[in-house]
Amino acid sequence: MSFRKLSYYGNPFIGIFGKTNNKVTIVPLSSAEKFYKISEYLKTRHVQISIGGTDLVGLYSIMNDKGLLLSPVVNDQEKAKIKKELNEEGLDVTVLETKHLAIGNNVIANNTKAIVNQRLPENEVKVIKDTLDVEVMRTKIAEHTTVGAVALLTNKGFVTHPDIGEKHFEEISEFLGLKGGIGTANKGVPYLSLCVIANDTGSIFGEKTTAFEIQRILNALDQE
C-alpha cells in the first residue's frame, strides 16, 4: 500500500484534476512533474490529456479497468488522443451524451458495480453499464444526488459522506459486496472523490487531509 498528500498548483481538491484505475492515471496536460508522478504511487502509467480545453479531467470523466466515459465537453481532437492512448490499455472510450456535464460528480464505479445519480435517464445509465460493464444502482447519498462527489469506490472498499445513515450505508455495502466506511478529507470536506484519487494499490490525498482522515479512508479502502 502507498499513499501521499499532494495539491494541484496549490489546490487540494486533486480529484477534480485526475482520475485513475489500476492500469492508467489521467492527469492534465499542464501537470507539474510532482503531480503526474502520482502514477508511481498508484503503480499505473500516466497519460496527460485535456477535456474541453480544461485541466478538469477528473471532473469530466468516469473510469474503471474496462472503460472510460467522457463528458460531452470533450472535443474531437482530445477524444482522438484519449482513444489512442487508452485503447492501448484495453479500455473502451465513450462520450456520455448528457446534460450533467460534470459526469465525475454523478457516477462512481469499480470493475463490477457503479452507483449513479438517480436523476440520470435510462438511456444514459445503459451507456454507463455497457461501457464500464457494470451493474448499476441508482440512488442518492446523504440526500445528495451527486453521488460521484460524495463517495469514493475501488474494488476493495468504499467511503461515503458521513451523513449517509446506517440503513442506506448497509444497502450500498450489500449492493457493492464490500465493506466500507464513512469519512472526510481536506480537514472535514465530505466530497471524497474531489479530494482523493485512489485505486486498489494506493491513494493520493489532498494536501490538507489530516492523519486521522487518511487512516479512516485507508481502513475503508482496505489499504492498510
PDB file of C-alpha atoms in Angstrom, residues 57-150:
ATOM      1  CA  VAL A  57     -10.003  15.732 -16.290  1.00  0.00           C
ATOM      2  CA  GLY A  58     -11.265  14.150 -13.048  1.00  0.00           C
ATOM      3  CA  LEU A  59     -14.483  16.122 -13.089  1.00  0.00           C
ATOM      4  CA  TYR A  60     -15.197  15.306 -16.726  1.00  0.00           C
ATOM      5  CA  SER A  61     -14.533  11.545 -16.684  1.00  0.00           C
ATOM      6  CA  ILE A  62     -15.523   8.197 -15.172  1.00  0.00           C
ATOM      7  CA  MET A  63     -13.210   5.211 -15.336  1.00  0.00           C
ATOM      8  CA  ASN A  64     -12.672   1.598 -14.323  1.00  0.00           C
ATOM      9  CA  ASP A  65     -10.317  -1.052 -15.740  1.00  0.00           C
ATOM     10  CA  LYS A  66     -12.704  -1.754 -18.621  1.00  0.00           C
ATOM     11  CA  GLY A  67     -13.745   1.638 -19.898  1.00  0.00           C
ATOM     12  CA  LEU A  68     -13.606   5.411 -19.789  1.00  0.00           C
ATOM     13  CA  LEU A  69     -16.606   7.701 -20.089  1.00  0.00           C
ATOM     14  CA  LEU A  70     -16.018  11.289 -21.171  1.00  0.00           C
ATOM     15  CA  SER A  71     -18.170  14.367 -20.689  1.00  0.00           C
ATOM     16  CA  PRO A  72     -19.680  15.802 -23.876  1.00  0.00           C
ATOM     17  CA  VAL A  73     -17.481  18.879 -23.364  1.00  0.00           C
ATOM     18  CA  VAL A  74     -14.596  16.868 -24.900  1.00  0.00           C
ATOM     19  CA  ASN A  75     -13.621  17.994 -28.401  1.00  0.00           C
ATOM     20  CA  ASP A  76     -12.823  15.760 -31.364  1.00  0.00           C
ATOM     21  CA  GLN A  77      -9.055  16.236 -31.179  1.00  0.00           C
ATOM     22  CA  GLU A  78      -8.989  15.426 -27.465  1.00  0.00           C
ATOM     23  CA  LYS A  79     -11.233  12.402 -27.971  1.00  0.00           C
ATOM     24  CA  ALA A  80      -8.968  11.015 -30.698  1.00  0.00           C
ATOM     25  CA  LYS A  81      -5.878  11.331 -28.490  1.00  0.00           C
ATOM     26  CA  ILE A  82      -7.592   9.810 -25.464  1.00  0.00           C
ATOM     27  CA  LYS A  83      -8.916   6.878 -27.503  1.00  0.00           C
ATOM     28  CA  LYS A  84      -5.477   6.217 -28.961  1.00  0.00           C
ATOM     29  CA  GLU A  85      -3.807   6.221 -25.547  1.00  0.00           C
ATOM     30  CA  LEU A  86      -6.439   4.244 -23.651  1.00  0.00           C
ATOM     31  CA  ASN A  87      -7.390   1.744 -26.330  1.00  0.00           C
ATOM     32  CA  GLU A  88      -3.806   0.521 -25.929  1.00  0.00           C
ATOM     33  CA  GLU A  89      -4.718  -0.354 -22.340  1.00  0.00           C
ATOM     34  CA  GLY A  90      -7.808  -2.253 -23.486  1.00  0.00           C
ATOM     35  CA  LEU A  91     -10.267   0.427 -22.376  1.00  0.00           C
ATOM     36  CA  ASP A  92     -13.454   1.220 -24.245  1.00  0.00           C
ATOM     37  CA  VAL A  93     -13.683   5.025 -24.562  1.00  0.00           C
ATOM     38  CA  THR A  94     -17.154   6.535 -24.963  1.00  0.00           C
ATOM     39  CA  VAL A  95     -18.659  10.014 -24.720  1.00  0.00           C
ATOM     40  CA  LEU A  96     -21.647  10.081 -22.374  1.00  0.00           C
ATOM     41  CA  GLU A  97     -24.152  12.393 -24.008  1.00  0.00           C
ATOM     42  CA  THR A  98     -25.753  14.059 -21.011  1.00  0.00           C
ATOM     43  CA  LYS A  99     -26.806  17.428 -19.646  1.00  0.00           C
ATOM     44  CA  HIS A 100     -24.878  16.554 -16.456  1.00  0.00           C
ATOM     45  CA  LEU A 101     -21.554  17.738 -17.849  1.00  0.00           C
ATOM     46  CA  ALA A 102     -19.549  17.143 -14.660  1.00  0.00           C
ATOM     47  CA  ILE A 103     -20.043  13.404 -15.031  1.00  0.00           C
ATOM     48  CA  GLY A 104     -17.431  12.589 -12.397  1.00  0.00           C
ATOM     49  CA  ASN A 105     -19.800  14.082  -9.825  1.00  0.00           C
ATOM     50  CA  ASN A 106     -22.632  11.792 -10.881  1.00  0.00           C
ATOM     51  CA  VAL A 107     -21.106   8.312 -11.018  1.00  0.00           C
ATOM     52  CA  ILE A 108     -18.666   6.205  -9.026  1.00  0.00           C
ATOM     53  CA  ALA A 109     -17.593   2.834 -10.355  1.00  0.00           C
ATOM     54  CA  ASN A 110     -15.259  -0.077  -9.853  1.00  0.00           C
ATOM     55  CA  ASN A 111     -14.836  -3.107 -12.124  1.00  0.00           C
ATOM     56  CA  THR A 112     -18.198  -4.707 -11.310  1.00  0.00           C
ATOM     57  CA  LYS A 113     -20.549  -2.095  -9.831  1.00  0.00           C
ATOM     58  CA  ALA A 114     -21.499   1.542 -10.255  1.00  0.00           C
ATOM     59  CA  ILE A 115     -23.596   3.932  -8.195  1.00  0.00           C
ATOM     60  CA  VAL A 116     -25.181   6.705 -10.246  1.00  0.00           C
ATOM     61  CA  ASN A 117     -27.225   9.846  -9.802  1.00  0.00           C
ATOM     62  CA  GLN A 118     -30.852   8.715  -9.581  1.00  0.00           C
ATOM     63  CA  ARG A 119     -31.824  11.519 -11.961  1.00  0.00           C
ATOM     64  CA  LEU A 120     -29.868  10.110 -14.894  1.00  0.00           C
ATOM     65  CA  PRO A 121     -32.220   8.855 -17.617  1.00  0.00           C
ATOM     66  CA  GLU A 122     -32.262   5.180 -18.543  1.00  0.00           C
ATOM     67  CA  ASN A 123     -30.516   5.686 -21.891  1.00  0.00           C
ATOM     68  CA  GLU A 124     -27.529   7.277 -20.117  1.00  0.00           C
ATOM     69  CA  VAL A 125     -27.488   4.538 -17.487  1.00  0.00           C
ATOM     70  CA  LYS A 126     -27.358   1.970 -20.305  1.00  0.00           C
ATOM     71  CA  VAL A 127     -24.266   3.642 -21.785  1.00  0.00           C
ATOM     72  CA  ILE A 128     -22.613   3.520 -18.358  1.00  0.00           C
ATOM     73  CA  LYS A 129     -23.489  -0.161 -17.958  1.00  0.00           C
ATOM     74  CA  ASP A 130     -22.260  -1.072 -21.435  1.00  0.00           C
ATOM     75  CA  THR A 131     -19.031   0.948 -21.422  1.00  0.00           C
ATOM     76  CA  LEU A 132     -17.894   0.016 -17.925  1.00  0.00           C
ATOM     77  CA  ASP A 133     -19.512  -3.470 -17.958  1.00  0.00           C
ATOM     78  CA  VAL A 134     -21.052  -2.971 -14.519  1.00  0.00           C
ATOM     79  CA  GLU A 135     -24.232  -3.494 -12.546  1.00  0.00           C
ATOM     80  CA  VAL A 136     -25.800  -0.166 -11.588  1.00  0.00           C
ATOM     81  CA  MET A 137     -27.593   1.218  -8.533  1.00  0.00           C
ATOM     82  CA  ARG A 138     -29.473   4.494  -8.989  1.00  0.00           C
ATOM     83  CA  THR A 139     -29.686   6.381  -5.708  1.00  0.00           C
ATOM     84  CA  LYS A 140     -28.614   9.416  -3.730  1.00  0.00           C
ATOM     85  CA  ILE A 141     -26.197   9.529  -0.807  1.00  0.00           C
ATOM     86  CA  ALA A 142     -26.832  11.655   2.286  1.00  0.00           C
ATOM     87  CA  GLU A 143     -29.570  13.434   0.290  1.00  0.00           C
ATOM     88  CA  HIS A 144     -27.041  14.334  -2.440  1.00  0.00           C
ATOM     89  CA  THR A 145     -27.865  13.256  -5.982  1.00  0.00           C
ATOM     90  CA  THR A 146     -24.243  13.932  -6.952  1.00  0.00           C
ATOM     91  CA  VAL A 147     -23.168  10.524  -5.682  1.00  0.00           C
ATOM     92  CA  GLY A 148     -19.863  10.649  -7.550  1.00  0.00           C
ATOM     93  CA  ALA A 149     -18.747  13.617  -5.459  1.00  0.00           C
ATOM     94  CA  VAL A 150     -19.759  12.336  -2.027  1.00  0.00           C
TER      95      VAL A 150
END
